[in-house]
mmCIF file of N, CA and C in Angstrom:
data_model
loop_
_atom_site.group_PDB
_atom_site.id
_atom_site.type_symbol
_atom_site.label_atom_id
_atom_site.label_comp_id
_atom_site.label_asym_id
_atom_site.label_seq_id
_atom_site.Cartn_x
_atom_site.Cartn_y
_atom_site.Cartn_z
ATOM 1 N N MET A 1429 -19.599 22.871 -13.913
ATOM 2 C CA MET A 1429 -18.476 23.543 -14.547
ATOM 3 C C MET A 1429 -18.887 24.401 -15.687
ATOM 4 N N GLY A 1430 -18.560 25.621 -15.600
ATOM 5 C CA GLY A 1430 -18.753 26.360 -16.664
ATOM 6 C C GLY A 1430 -17.851 25.760 -18.114
ATOM 7 N N THR A 1431 -18.694 26.245 -19.222
ATOM 8 C CA THR A 1431 -18.373 25.574 -20.366
ATOM 9 C C THR A 1431 -16.821 25.845 -20.848
ATOM 10 N N MET A 1432 -16.399 27.282 -20.469
ATOM 11 C CA MET A 1432 -15.245 27.614 -20.698
ATOM 12 C C MET A 1432 -14.048 27.079 -19.900
ATOM 13 N N LEU A 1433 -14.524 26.801 -18.530
ATOM 14 C CA LEU A 1433 -13.502 26.304 -17.665
ATOM 15 C C LEU A 1433 -13.567 24.627 -18.284
ATOM 16 N N ASN A 1434 -14.457 23.927 -18.517
ATOM 17 C CA ASN A 1434 -14.481 22.684 -18.683
ATOM 18 C C ASN A 1434 -13.700 22.646 -20.154
ATOM 19 N N ARG A 1435 -13.966 23.530 -21.445
ATOM 20 C CA ARG A 1435 -12.836 23.241 -22.429
ATOM 21 C C ARG A 1435 -11.418 23.665 -21.935
ATOM 22 N N ALA A 1436 -11.255 24.735 -21.216
ATOM 23 C CA ALA A 1436 -9.912 25.020 -20.707
ATOM 24 C C ALA A 1436 -9.132 23.903 -19.994
ATOM 25 N N THR A 1437 -9.735 23.091 -19.212
ATOM 26 C CA THR A 1437 -9.231 21.935 -18.493
ATOM 27 C C THR A 1437 -9.337 20.505 -18.838
ATOM 28 N N ALA A 1438 -9.785 20.430 -20.201
ATOM 29 C CA ALA A 1438 -9.919 19.063 -20.745
ATOM 30 C C ALA A 1438 -8.706 18.444 -20.718
ATOM 31 N N GLU A 1439 -7.755 19.049 -21.211
ATOM 32 C CA GLU A 1439 -6.461 18.319 -21.223
ATOM 33 C C GLU A 1439 -5.547 17.985 -19.919
ATOM 34 N N GLN A 1440 -6.124 18.732 -19.035
ATOM 35 C CA GLN A 1440 -5.560 18.606 -17.729
ATOM 36 C C GLN A 1440 -6.318 17.137 -17.028
ATOM 37 N N ARG A 1441 -7.734 17.198 -17.246
ATOM 38 C CA ARG A 1441 -8.501 16.105 -16.631
ATOM 39 C C ARG A 1441 -7.811 14.909 -17.745
ATOM 40 N N ARG A 1442 -7.630 14.864 -18.946
ATOM 41 C CA ARG A 1442 -7.050 13.739 -19.542
ATOM 42 C C ARG A 1442 -5.976 13.239 -19.075
ATOM 43 N N GLU A 1443 -4.901 14.404 -18.759
ATOM 44 C CA GLU A 1443 -3.490 13.951 -18.282
ATOM 45 C C GLU A 1443 -3.697 13.159 -16.825
ATOM 46 N N ALA A 1444 -4.626 13.775 -16.070
ATOM 47 C CA ALA A 1444 -4.634 13.322 -14.698
ATOM 48 C C ALA A 1444 -5.264 11.838 -14.506
ATOM 49 N N ALA A 1445 -6.325 11.584 -15.545
ATOM 50 C CA ALA A 1445 -6.595 10.318 -15.630
ATOM 51 C C ALA A 1445 -5.564 9.327 -16.151
ATOM 52 N N SER A 1446 -4.676 9.936 -17.132
ATOM 53 C CA SER A 1446 -3.913 8.830 -17.750
ATOM 54 C C SER A 1446 -2.961 8.445 -16.905
ATOM 55 N N VAL A 1447 -2.324 9.617 -16.096
ATOM 56 C CA VAL A 1447 -1.305 9.387 -15.176
ATOM 57 C C VAL A 1447 -1.545 8.275 -14.212
ATOM 58 N N VAL A 1448 -3.126 8.481 -13.643
ATOM 59 C CA VAL A 1448 -3.385 7.449 -12.719
ATOM 60 C C VAL A 1448 -3.562 6.090 -13.358
ATOM 61 N N ASP A 1449 -3.835 6.013 -14.262
ATOM 62 C CA ASP A 1449 -3.972 4.602 -15.125
ATOM 63 C C ASP A 1449 -2.585 4.044 -15.199
ATOM 64 N N ASP A 1450 -1.374 4.971 -15.876
ATOM 65 C CA ASP A 1450 -0.034 4.430 -15.990
ATOM 66 C C ASP A 1450 0.441 4.249 -14.627
ATOM 67 N N LEU A 1451 0.418 4.918 -13.459
ATOM 68 C CA LEU A 1451 0.952 4.613 -12.208
ATOM 69 C C LEU A 1451 0.382 3.383 -11.741
ATOM 70 N N THR A 1452 -0.936 2.967 -11.886
ATOM 71 C CA THR A 1452 -1.590 1.694 -11.540
ATOM 72 C C THR A 1452 -0.862 0.826 -12.128
ATOM 73 N N THR A 1453 -0.708 0.839 -13.499
ATOM 74 C CA THR A 1453 -0.241 -0.436 -14.189
ATOM 75 C C THR A 1453 1.232 -0.660 -14.151
ATOM 76 N N VAL A 1454 1.923 0.310 -13.909
ATOM 77 C CA VAL A 1454 3.396 0.188 -13.323
ATOM 78 C C VAL A 1454 3.420 -0.457 -11.940
ATOM 79 N N LEU A 1455 2.644 -0.021 -11.060
ATOM 80 C CA LEU A 1455 2.670 -0.419 -9.791
ATOM 81 C C LEU A 1455 2.271 -1.920 -9.994
ATOM 82 N N ALA A 1456 1.290 -2.241 -10.665
ATOM 83 C CA ALA A 1456 0.954 -3.774 -10.701
ATOM 84 C C ALA A 1456 1.677 -4.625 -11.377
ATOM 85 N N LEU A 1457 2.615 -4.037 -12.371
ATOM 86 C CA LEU A 1457 3.648 -4.750 -13.044
ATOM 87 C C LEU A 1457 4.815 -5.155 -11.753
ATOM 88 N N GLY A 1458 4.863 -4.175 -10.885
ATOM 89 C CA GLY A 1458 5.944 -4.708 -10.119
ATOM 90 C C GLY A 1458 5.611 -5.314 -8.749
ATOM 91 N N GLY A 1459 4.242 -5.650 -8.761
ATOM 92 C CA GLY A 1459 3.579 -6.324 -7.975
ATOM 93 C C GLY A 1459 3.310 -5.355 -6.540
ATOM 94 N N ALA A 1460 2.821 -4.117 -6.864
ATOM 95 C CA ALA A 1460 2.517 -3.156 -5.713
ATOM 96 C C ALA A 1460 1.195 -2.765 -6.101
ATOM 97 N N LYS A 1461 0.639 -1.923 -5.175
ATOM 98 C CA LYS A 1461 -0.871 -1.249 -5.480
ATOM 99 C C LYS A 1461 -1.093 -0.211 -4.274
ATOM 100 N N LEU A 1462 -1.255 1.141 -4.806
ATOM 101 C CA LEU A 1462 -2.197 1.885 -3.943
ATOM 102 C C LEU A 1462 -3.680 1.878 -4.169
ATOM 103 N N PRO A 1463 -4.109 1.256 -3.204
ATOM 104 C CA PRO A 1463 -5.806 0.974 -3.210
ATOM 105 C C PRO A 1463 -6.502 2.302 -3.375
ATOM 106 N N SER A 1464 -5.711 3.193 -2.819
ATOM 107 C CA SER A 1464 -6.728 4.703 -2.822
ATOM 108 C C SER A 1464 -6.203 5.774 -3.732
ATOM 109 N N LEU A 1465 -5.622 5.278 -4.869
ATOM 110 C CA LEU A 1465 -5.175 5.958 -5.761
ATOM 111 C C LEU A 1465 -6.488 6.704 -6.634
ATOM 112 N N GLU A 1466 -6.405 7.935 -6.799
ATOM 113 C CA GLU A 1466 -7.421 8.533 -7.408
ATOM 114 C C GLU A 1466 -7.094 10.025 -7.850
ATOM 115 N N VAL A 1467 -7.757 10.449 -8.596
ATOM 116 C CA VAL A 1467 -7.778 11.996 -9.116
ATOM 117 C C VAL A 1467 -8.754 12.564 -8.281
ATOM 118 N N ASP A 1468 -8.528 13.708 -7.661
ATOM 119 C CA ASP A 1468 -9.285 14.434 -6.865
ATOM 120 C C ASP A 1468 -10.048 15.414 -7.871
ATOM 121 N N TRP A 1469 -10.920 14.712 -8.552
ATOM 122 C CA TRP A 1469 -11.993 15.695 -9.381
ATOM 123 C C TRP A 1469 -12.628 16.617 -8.909
ATOM 124 N N GLU A 1470 -13.094 16.645 -7.756
ATOM 125 C CA GLU A 1470 -14.193 17.772 -6.869
ATOM 126 C C GLU A 1470 -12.778 19.104 -6.891
ATOM 127 N N TYR A 1471 -11.698 18.586 -6.282
ATOM 128 C CA TYR A 1471 -10.774 19.938 -6.281
ATOM 129 C C TYR A 1471 -10.402 20.513 -7.703
ATOM 130 N N GLY A 1472 -10.339 19.691 -8.720
ATOM 131 C CA GLY A 1472 -10.140 20.204 -9.839
ATOM 132 C C GLY A 1472 -11.297 20.944 -10.362
ATOM 133 N N ARG A 1473 -12.459 20.500 -10.103
ATOM 134 C CA ARG A 1473 -13.624 21.097 -10.828
ATOM 135 C C ARG A 1473 -13.727 22.586 -9.972
ATOM 136 N N LEU A 1474 -13.284 22.645 -8.887
ATOM 137 C CA LEU A 1474 -13.443 23.932 -8.285
ATOM 138 C C LEU A 1474 -12.461 24.820 -8.760
ATOM 139 N N THR A 1475 -10.983 24.283 -8.993
ATOM 140 C CA THR A 1475 -9.764 25.307 -9.077
ATOM 141 C C THR A 1475 -9.619 25.022 -10.193
ATOM 142 N N GLY A 1476 -9.595 24.100 -11.190
ATOM 143 C CA GLY A 1476 -9.021 23.859 -12.504
ATOM 144 C C GLY A 1476 -7.723 23.336 -12.375
ATOM 145 N N CYS A 1477 -7.213 22.911 -11.208
ATOM 146 C CA CYS A 1477 -6.014 22.114 -11.058
ATOM 147 C C CYS A 1477 -6.297 20.727 -10.437
ATOM 148 N N TYR A 1478 -6.052 19.715 -11.364
ATOM 149 C CA TYR A 1478 -6.265 18.306 -10.676
ATOM 150 C C TYR A 1478 -5.106 17.717 -9.900
ATOM 151 N N LEU A 1479 -5.459 17.202 -8.768
ATOM 152 C CA LEU A 1479 -4.549 16.622 -7.855
ATOM 153 C C LEU A 1479 -4.472 15.149 -8.027
ATOM 154 N N ILE A 1480 -3.557 14.281 -7.760
ATOM 155 C CA ILE A 1480 -3.585 13.153 -7.523
ATOM 156 C C ILE A 1480 -3.583 12.583 -6.116
ATOM 157 N N ASN A 1481 -4.404 11.813 -5.818
ATOM 158 C CA ASN A 1481 -4.463 11.542 -4.350
ATOM 159 C C ASN A 1481 -3.993 10.113 -4.106
ATOM 160 N N LEU A 1482 -2.651 10.006 -3.666
ATOM 161 C CA LEU A 1482 -2.080 8.640 -3.373
ATOM 162 C C LEU A 1482 -2.817 7.707 -2.351
ATOM 163 N N GLY A 1483 -3.331 8.594 -1.528
ATOM 164 C CA GLY A 1483 -4.202 7.786 -0.580
ATOM 165 C C GLY A 1483 -3.430 6.840 0.574
ATOM 166 N N SER A 1484 -4.109 6.134 1.269
ATOM 167 C CA SER A 1484 -3.491 5.341 2.117
ATOM 168 C C SER A 1484 -3.230 4.018 1.530
ATOM 169 N N ALA A 1485 -2.231 3.375 2.381
ATOM 170 C CA ALA A 1485 -1.838 1.721 1.864
ATOM 171 C C ALA A 1485 -1.315 1.211 2.953
ATOM 172 N N ARG A 1486 -1.116 -0.175 2.929
ATOM 173 C CA ARG A 1486 -0.410 -0.790 4.054
ATOM 174 C C ARG A 1486 0.911 -0.656 4.149
ATOM 175 N N THR A 1487 1.733 -0.882 5.168
ATOM 176 C CA THR A 1487 2.981 -0.650 5.052
ATOM 177 C C THR A 1487 3.565 -1.519 3.899
ATOM 178 N N ARG A 1488 3.447 -2.678 4.022
ATOM 179 C CA ARG A 1488 3.733 -3.849 3.116
ATOM 180 C C ARG A 1488 3.833 -3.185 1.702
ATOM 181 N N GLU A 1489 2.638 -2.548 1.319
ATOM 182 C CA GLU A 1489 2.528 -1.983 -0.061
ATOM 183 C C GLU A 1489 3.720 -0.888 -0.329
ATOM 184 N N VAL A 1490 3.771 0.123 0.877
ATOM 185 C CA VAL A 1490 4.666 1.108 0.490
ATOM 186 C C VAL A 1490 6.046 0.431 0.318
ATOM 187 N N LEU A 1491 6.545 -0.496 1.526
ATOM 188 C CA LEU A 1491 7.735 -0.973 1.149
ATOM 189 C C LEU A 1491 8.091 -1.711 -0.216
ATOM 190 N N ARG A 1492 7.133 -2.308 -0.800
ATOM 191 C CA ARG A 1492 7.549 -2.701 -2.113
ATOM 192 C C ARG A 1492 7.576 -1.517 -2.898
ATOM 193 N N ILE A 1493 6.699 -0.381 -2.956
ATOM 194 C CA ILE A 1493 6.909 0.742 -3.875
ATOM 195 C C ILE A 1493 8.364 1.493 -3.569
ATOM 196 N N VAL A 1494 8.725 1.328 -2.323
ATOM 197 C CA VAL A 1494 9.966 1.934 -2.135
ATOM 198 C C VAL A 1494 11.179 1.091 -2.850
ATOM 199 N N ASP A 1495 10.966 -0.572 -2.478
ATOM 200 C CA ASP A 1495 11.922 -1.188 -3.146
ATOM 201 C C ASP A 1495 12.032 -1.001 -4.760
ATOM 202 N N LEU A 1496 10.857 -0.777 -5.259
ATOM 203 C CA LEU A 1496 10.859 -0.939 -6.649
ATOM 204 C C LEU A 1496 11.331 0.707 -7.252
ATOM 205 N N LEU A 1497 11.224 1.525 -6.244
ATOM 206 C CA LEU A 1497 12.015 2.932 -6.754
ATOM 207 C C LEU A 1497 13.456 2.800 -6.584
ATOM 208 N N ARG A 1498 13.958 2.190 -5.399
ATOM 209 C CA ARG A 1498 15.135 1.849 -5.259
ATOM 210 C C ARG A 1498 15.998 1.198 -6.538
ATOM 211 N N LYS A 1499 15.192 0.228 -6.825
ATOM 212 C CA LYS A 1499 16.015 -0.699 -7.765
ATOM 213 C C LYS A 1499 15.845 0.056 -9.093
ATOM 214 N N GLY A 1500 14.806 1.096 -9.347
ATOM 215 C CA GLY A 1500 14.765 1.922 -10.600
ATOM 216 C C GLY A 1500 16.001 2.955 -10.616
ATOM 217 N N LEU A 1501 16.237 3.353 -9.298
ATOM 218 C CA LEU A 1501 17.186 4.507 -9.121
ATOM 219 C C LEU A 1501 18.546 3.836 -9.492
ATOM 220 N N ARG A 1502 18.664 2.702 -8.846
ATOM 221 C CA ARG A 1502 20.007 1.854 -9.126
ATOM 222 C C ARG A 1502 20.299 1.795 -10.607
ATOM 223 N N TYR A 1503 19.211 1.197 -11.132
ATOM 224 C CA TYR A 1503 19.258 0.983 -12.776
ATOM 225 C C TYR A 1503 19.575 2.385 -13.566
ATOM 226 N N GLU A 1504 19.035 3.204 -12.981
ATOM 227 C CA GLU A 1504 19.091 4.528 -13.897
ATOM 228 C C GLU A 1504 20.593 5.181 -13.762
ATOM 229 N N ARG A 1505 21.043 4.999 -12.514
ATOM 230 C CA ARG A 1505 22.376 5.217 -12.045
ATOM 231 C C ARG A 1505 23.395 4.624 -13.172
ATOM 232 N N LEU A 1506 23.291 3.142 -13.228
ATOM 233 C CA LEU A 1506 24.085 2.301 -13.931
ATOM 234 C C LEU A 1506 23.963 2.687 -15.300
ATOM 235 N N THR A 1507 22.809 3.276 -15.805
ATOM 236 C CA THR A 1507 22.712 3.137 -17.277
ATOM 237 C C THR A 1507 23.206 4.402 -17.725
ATOM 238 N N TYR A 1508 22.667 5.499 -17.080
ATOM 239 C CA TYR A 1508 23.210 7.183 -17.304
ATOM 240 C C TYR A 1508 24.445 7.406 -16.880
ATOM 241 N N ASP A 1509 25.070 6.752 -15.925
ATOM 242 C CA ASP A 1509 26.572 7.231 -15.339
ATOM 243 C C ASP A 1509 27.817 6.804 -16.331
ATOM 244 N N ASP A 1510 27.415 5.826 -17.414
ATOM 245 C CA ASP A 1510 28.308 5.187 -18.358
ATOM 246 C C ASP A 1510 28.698 6.294 -18.981
#
C-alpha cells in the first residue's frame, strides 16, 4: 500500500477494527455471535473503503441477533416516544 493511501485510510482502518470489536462485544453480552465477522482488509487495501463482512452464521445465532434487535427497538420506542 502506498504511503499516501496508507496515511489517508488510517482512520478508516481504525474505525473498521473498532466497530468489529464493538459488535463482537455487544453480541457476546447478548449471548450471540457471528463467527465469521471480520473486516475485509484486502478490499480496503485495494479501494480505500473498508467493508465489514458479517459472514455466515447458524440459524440459531441469527435468530438470537434478530431477537436482540427487536428488544432493542421496543426499548428505543418506549424510551424516545415519551
